[in-house]
Every structure is written in structure tokens, then in C-alpha cells.
PDB file of C-alpha atoms in Angstrom:
ATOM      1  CA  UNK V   1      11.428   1.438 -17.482  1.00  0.00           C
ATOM      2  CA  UNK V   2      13.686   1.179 -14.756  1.00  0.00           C
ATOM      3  CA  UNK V   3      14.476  -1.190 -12.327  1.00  0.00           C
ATOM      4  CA  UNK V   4      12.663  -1.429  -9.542  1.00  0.00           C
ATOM      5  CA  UNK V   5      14.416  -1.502  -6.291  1.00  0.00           C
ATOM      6  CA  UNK V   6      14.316  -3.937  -2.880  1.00  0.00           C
ATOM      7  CA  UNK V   7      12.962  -2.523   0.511  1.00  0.00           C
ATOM      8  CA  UNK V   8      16.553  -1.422   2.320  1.00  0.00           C
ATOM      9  CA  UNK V   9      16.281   0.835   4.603  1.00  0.00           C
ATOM     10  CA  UNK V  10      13.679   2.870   7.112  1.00  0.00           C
ATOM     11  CA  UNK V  11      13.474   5.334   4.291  1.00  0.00           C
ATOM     12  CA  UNK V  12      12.032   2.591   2.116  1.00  0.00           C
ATOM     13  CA  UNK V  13       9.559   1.343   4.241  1.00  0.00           C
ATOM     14  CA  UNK V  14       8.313   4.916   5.468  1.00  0.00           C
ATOM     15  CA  UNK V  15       7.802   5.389   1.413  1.00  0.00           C
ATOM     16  CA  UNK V  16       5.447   2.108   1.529  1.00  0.00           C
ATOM     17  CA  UNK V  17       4.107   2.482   4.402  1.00  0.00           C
ATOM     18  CA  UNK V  18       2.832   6.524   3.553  1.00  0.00           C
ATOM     19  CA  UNK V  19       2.198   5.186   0.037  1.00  0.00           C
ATOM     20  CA  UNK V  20      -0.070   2.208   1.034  1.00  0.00           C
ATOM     21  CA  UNK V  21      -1.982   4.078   4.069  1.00  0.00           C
ATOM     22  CA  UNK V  22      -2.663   7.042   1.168  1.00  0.00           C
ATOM     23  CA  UNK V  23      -4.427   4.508  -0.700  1.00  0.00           C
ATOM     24  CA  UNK V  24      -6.457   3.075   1.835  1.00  0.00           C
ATOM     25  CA  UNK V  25      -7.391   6.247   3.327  1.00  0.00           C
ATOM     26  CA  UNK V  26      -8.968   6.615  -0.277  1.00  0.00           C
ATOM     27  CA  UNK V  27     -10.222   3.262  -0.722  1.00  0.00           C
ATOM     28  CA  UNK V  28     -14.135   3.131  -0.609  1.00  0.00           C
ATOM     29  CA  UNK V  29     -14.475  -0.187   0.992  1.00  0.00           C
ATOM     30  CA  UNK V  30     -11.752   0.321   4.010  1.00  0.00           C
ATOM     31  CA  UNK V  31     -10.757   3.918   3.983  1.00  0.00           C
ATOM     32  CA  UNK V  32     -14.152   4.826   6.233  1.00  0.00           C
ATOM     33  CA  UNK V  33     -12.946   2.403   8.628  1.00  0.00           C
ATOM     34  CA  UNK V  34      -9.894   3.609   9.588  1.00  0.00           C
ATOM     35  CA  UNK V  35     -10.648   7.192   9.028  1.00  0.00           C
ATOM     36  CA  UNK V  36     -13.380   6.781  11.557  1.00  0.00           C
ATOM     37  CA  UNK V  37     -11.042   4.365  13.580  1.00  0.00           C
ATOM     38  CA  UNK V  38      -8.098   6.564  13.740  1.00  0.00           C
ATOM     39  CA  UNK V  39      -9.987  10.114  13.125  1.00  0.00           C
ATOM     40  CA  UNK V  40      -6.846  12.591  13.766  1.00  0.00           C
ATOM     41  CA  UNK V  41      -4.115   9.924  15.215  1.00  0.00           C
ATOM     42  CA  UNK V  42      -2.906   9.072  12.000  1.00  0.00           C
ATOM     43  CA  UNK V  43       0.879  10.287  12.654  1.00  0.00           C
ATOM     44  CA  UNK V  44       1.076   7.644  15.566  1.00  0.00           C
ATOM     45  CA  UNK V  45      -0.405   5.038  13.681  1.00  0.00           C
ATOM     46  CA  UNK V  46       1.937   5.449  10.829  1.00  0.00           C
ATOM     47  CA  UNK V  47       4.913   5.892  13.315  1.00  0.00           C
ATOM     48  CA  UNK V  48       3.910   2.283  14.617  1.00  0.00           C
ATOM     49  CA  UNK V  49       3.567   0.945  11.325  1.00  0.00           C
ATOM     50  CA  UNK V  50       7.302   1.952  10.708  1.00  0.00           C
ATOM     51  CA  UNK V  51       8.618   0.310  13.685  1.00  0.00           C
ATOM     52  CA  UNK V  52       6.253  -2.717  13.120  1.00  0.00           C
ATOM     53  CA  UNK V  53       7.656  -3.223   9.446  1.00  0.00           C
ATOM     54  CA  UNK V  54      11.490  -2.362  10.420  1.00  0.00           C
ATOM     55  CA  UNK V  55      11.288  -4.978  13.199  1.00  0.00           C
ATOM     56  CA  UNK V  56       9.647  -7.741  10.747  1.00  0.00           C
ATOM     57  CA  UNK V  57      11.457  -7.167   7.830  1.00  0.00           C
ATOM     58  CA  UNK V  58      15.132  -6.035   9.432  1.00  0.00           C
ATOM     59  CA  UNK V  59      14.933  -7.854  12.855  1.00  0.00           C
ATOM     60  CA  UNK V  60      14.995  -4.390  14.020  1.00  0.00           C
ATOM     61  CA  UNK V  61      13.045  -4.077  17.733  1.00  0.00           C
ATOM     62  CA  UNK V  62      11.662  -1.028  16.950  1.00  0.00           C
ATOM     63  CA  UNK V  63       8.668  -1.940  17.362  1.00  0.00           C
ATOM     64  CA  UNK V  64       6.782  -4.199  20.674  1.00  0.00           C
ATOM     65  CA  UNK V  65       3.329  -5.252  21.441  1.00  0.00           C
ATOM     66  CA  UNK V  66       0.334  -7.355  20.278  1.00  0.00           C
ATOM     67  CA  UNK V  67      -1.172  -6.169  16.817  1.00  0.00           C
ATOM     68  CA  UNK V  68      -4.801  -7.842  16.814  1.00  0.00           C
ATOM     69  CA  UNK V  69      -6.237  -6.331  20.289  1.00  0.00           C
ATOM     70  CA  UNK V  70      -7.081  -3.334  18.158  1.00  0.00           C
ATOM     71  CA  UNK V  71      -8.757  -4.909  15.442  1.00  0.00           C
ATOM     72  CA  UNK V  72     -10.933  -7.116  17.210  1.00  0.00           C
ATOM     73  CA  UNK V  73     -13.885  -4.978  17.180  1.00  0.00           C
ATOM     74  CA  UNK V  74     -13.375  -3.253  13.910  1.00  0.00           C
ATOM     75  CA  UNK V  75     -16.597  -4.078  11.456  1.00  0.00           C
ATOM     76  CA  UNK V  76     -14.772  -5.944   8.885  1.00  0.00           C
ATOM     77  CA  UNK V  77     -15.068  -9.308   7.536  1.00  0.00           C
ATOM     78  CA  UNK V  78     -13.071 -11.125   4.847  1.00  0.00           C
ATOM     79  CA  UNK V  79     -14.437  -8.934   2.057  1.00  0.00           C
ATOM     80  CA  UNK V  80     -12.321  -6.264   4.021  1.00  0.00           C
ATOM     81  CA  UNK V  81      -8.944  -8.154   4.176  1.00  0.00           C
ATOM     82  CA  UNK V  82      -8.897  -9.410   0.942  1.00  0.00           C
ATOM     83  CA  UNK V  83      -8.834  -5.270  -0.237  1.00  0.00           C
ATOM     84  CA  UNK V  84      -6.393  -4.418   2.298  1.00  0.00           C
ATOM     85  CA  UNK V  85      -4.005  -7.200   0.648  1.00  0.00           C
ATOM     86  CA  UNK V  86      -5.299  -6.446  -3.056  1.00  0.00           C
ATOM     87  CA  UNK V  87      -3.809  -2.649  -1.584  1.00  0.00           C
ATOM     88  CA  UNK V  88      -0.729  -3.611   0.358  1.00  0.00           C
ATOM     89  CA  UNK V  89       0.296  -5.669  -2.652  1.00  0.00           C
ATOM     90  CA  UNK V  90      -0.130  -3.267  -5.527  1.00  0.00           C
ATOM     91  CA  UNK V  91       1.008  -0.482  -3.555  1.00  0.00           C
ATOM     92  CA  UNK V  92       4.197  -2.184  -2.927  1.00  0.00           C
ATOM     93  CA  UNK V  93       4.953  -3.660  -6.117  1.00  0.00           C
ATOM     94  CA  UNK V  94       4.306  -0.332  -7.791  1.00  0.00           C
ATOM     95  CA  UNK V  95       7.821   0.575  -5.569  1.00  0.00           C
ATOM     96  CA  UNK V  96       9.881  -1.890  -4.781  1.00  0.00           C
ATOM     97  CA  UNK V  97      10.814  -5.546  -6.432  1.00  0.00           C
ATOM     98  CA  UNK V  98      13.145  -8.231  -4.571  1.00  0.00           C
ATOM     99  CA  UNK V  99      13.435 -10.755  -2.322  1.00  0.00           C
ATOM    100  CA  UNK V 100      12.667  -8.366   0.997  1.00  0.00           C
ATOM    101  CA  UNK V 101       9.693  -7.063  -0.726  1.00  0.00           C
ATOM    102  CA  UNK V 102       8.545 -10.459  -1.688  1.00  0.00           C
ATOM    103  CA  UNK V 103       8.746 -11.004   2.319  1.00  0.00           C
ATOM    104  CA  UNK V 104       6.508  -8.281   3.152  1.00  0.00           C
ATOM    105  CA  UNK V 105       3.450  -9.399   0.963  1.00  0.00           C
ATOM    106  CA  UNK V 106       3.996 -12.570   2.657  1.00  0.00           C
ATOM    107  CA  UNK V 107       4.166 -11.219   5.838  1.00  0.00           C
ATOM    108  CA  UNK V 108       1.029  -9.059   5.622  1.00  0.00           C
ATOM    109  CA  UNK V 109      -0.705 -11.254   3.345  1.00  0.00           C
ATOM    110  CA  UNK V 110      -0.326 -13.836   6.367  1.00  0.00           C
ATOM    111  CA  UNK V 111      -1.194 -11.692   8.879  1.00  0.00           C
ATOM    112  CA  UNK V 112      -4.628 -10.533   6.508  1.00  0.00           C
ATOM    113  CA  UNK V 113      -5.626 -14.458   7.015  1.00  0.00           C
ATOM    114  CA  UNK V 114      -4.759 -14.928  10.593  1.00  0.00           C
ATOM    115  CA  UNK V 115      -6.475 -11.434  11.845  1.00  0.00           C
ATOM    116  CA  UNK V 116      -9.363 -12.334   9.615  1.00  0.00           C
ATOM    117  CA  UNK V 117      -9.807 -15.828  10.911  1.00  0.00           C
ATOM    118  CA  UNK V 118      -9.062 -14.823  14.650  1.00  0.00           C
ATOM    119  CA  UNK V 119     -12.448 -11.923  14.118  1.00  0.00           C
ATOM    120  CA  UNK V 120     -14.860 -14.535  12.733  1.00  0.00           C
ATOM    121  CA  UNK V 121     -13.482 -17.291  15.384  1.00  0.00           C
ATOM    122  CA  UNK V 122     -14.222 -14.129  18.640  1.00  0.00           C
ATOM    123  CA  UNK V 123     -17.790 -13.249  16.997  1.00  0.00           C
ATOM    124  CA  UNK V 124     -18.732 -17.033  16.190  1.00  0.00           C
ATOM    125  CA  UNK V 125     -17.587 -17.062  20.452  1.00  0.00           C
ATOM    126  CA  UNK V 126     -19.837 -14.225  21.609  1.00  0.00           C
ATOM    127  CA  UNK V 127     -23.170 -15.345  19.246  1.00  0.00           C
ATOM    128  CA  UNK V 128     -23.098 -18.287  21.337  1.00  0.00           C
TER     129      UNK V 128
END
């Protein structure tokens, strides 16, 4: 088997990014969310997922705004996240191998914890 390669350029992160959205879009837990979330917008979202990933894992500005506004008021919980990252992760690591790739499961495995914290913490808010 060969070698599995580090995530280098744009090239390489449009291949995970494609790779891991294909996945979810099939995934019976998430993929109804953001199929019904995104509908026929999914170039655009994908676009901003390149320029998100190139600016936090080359210190590329590509990519500018605030990520959680739109997922404030998606219906997911924890349960959600945790298949997102169980995704993101194999997805990746079927690809790529190496210290940049290591970075992004960090990255998004952090931001899986903080987005799903900062939903519970805004619905405990508006029960009250």
C-alpha cells in the first residue's frame, strides 16, 4: 500500500473537502440536514469550505466571516457532531497522512465541540 500523502495544496483540500461533503450528503443521520439546509447551493457552500480550510490550514485569507451564525438554528445536537467528526476524520485519513492533516482533525474536531456547546448554551438561553 502506498504512502499516504500530507494536505499541500488547494488541490488537496478541494479533494477532502468534495470527498467528505459526498459522504455526508449520504450519511443518514446528517445528510437530510444539509440537503434540506443547502437544497441546490451546494457549489457555494463547497467554494466557502475551500477558502475556509486554505485560510486555516495555509494562513491563506481566502476565506472571511463568522462560521456559527449559520448553524445556530440547525436541529442538531451532539449526537450530530460527533458523526460529522466520526466523517471528517475517516474521510480524511482515507487521503491524506501528516502533520497538516493531523491539524485539520484538530481543527474541525475543535470546532465540532465549540459549535456544539455554543447551540445547547443559545437554546438552554431561549427555554428560559
Amino acid at each position: 500500500m502506498a504512502a499516504l500523502k500530507d494536505i499541500s495544496t488547494i488541490e488537496d483540500i478541494k479533494q477532502m473537502v468534495d470527498s467528505f461533503y459526498g459522504n455526508v450528503r449520504k450519511d443518514d443521520l446528517i445528510g437530510p440536514i444539509f440537503n434540506d439546509k443547502l437544497q441546490d447551493r451546494w457549489e457555494p457552500h463547497l467554494q466557502k469550505m475551500y477558502n475556509f480550510w486554505q485560510t486555516i490550514l495555509f494562513d491563506v485569507r481566502a476565506y472571511s466571516g463568522t462560521p456559527f451564525p449559520p448553524h445556530k438554528q440547525l436541529p442538531v445536537d451532539k449526537t450530530h457532531f460527533d458523526r460529522w467528526i466520526a466523517i471528517f476524520n475517516s474521510t480524511i485519513d482515507s487521503q491524506f497522512e501528516g502533520p497538516i492533516t493531523e491539524e485539520a482533525k484538530m481543527r474541525a474536531t475543535n470546532m465540532a465541540f465549540m459549535f456544539s456547546h455554543k447551540i445547547e448554551y443559545f437554546r438552554n438561553i431561549e427555554k428560559q
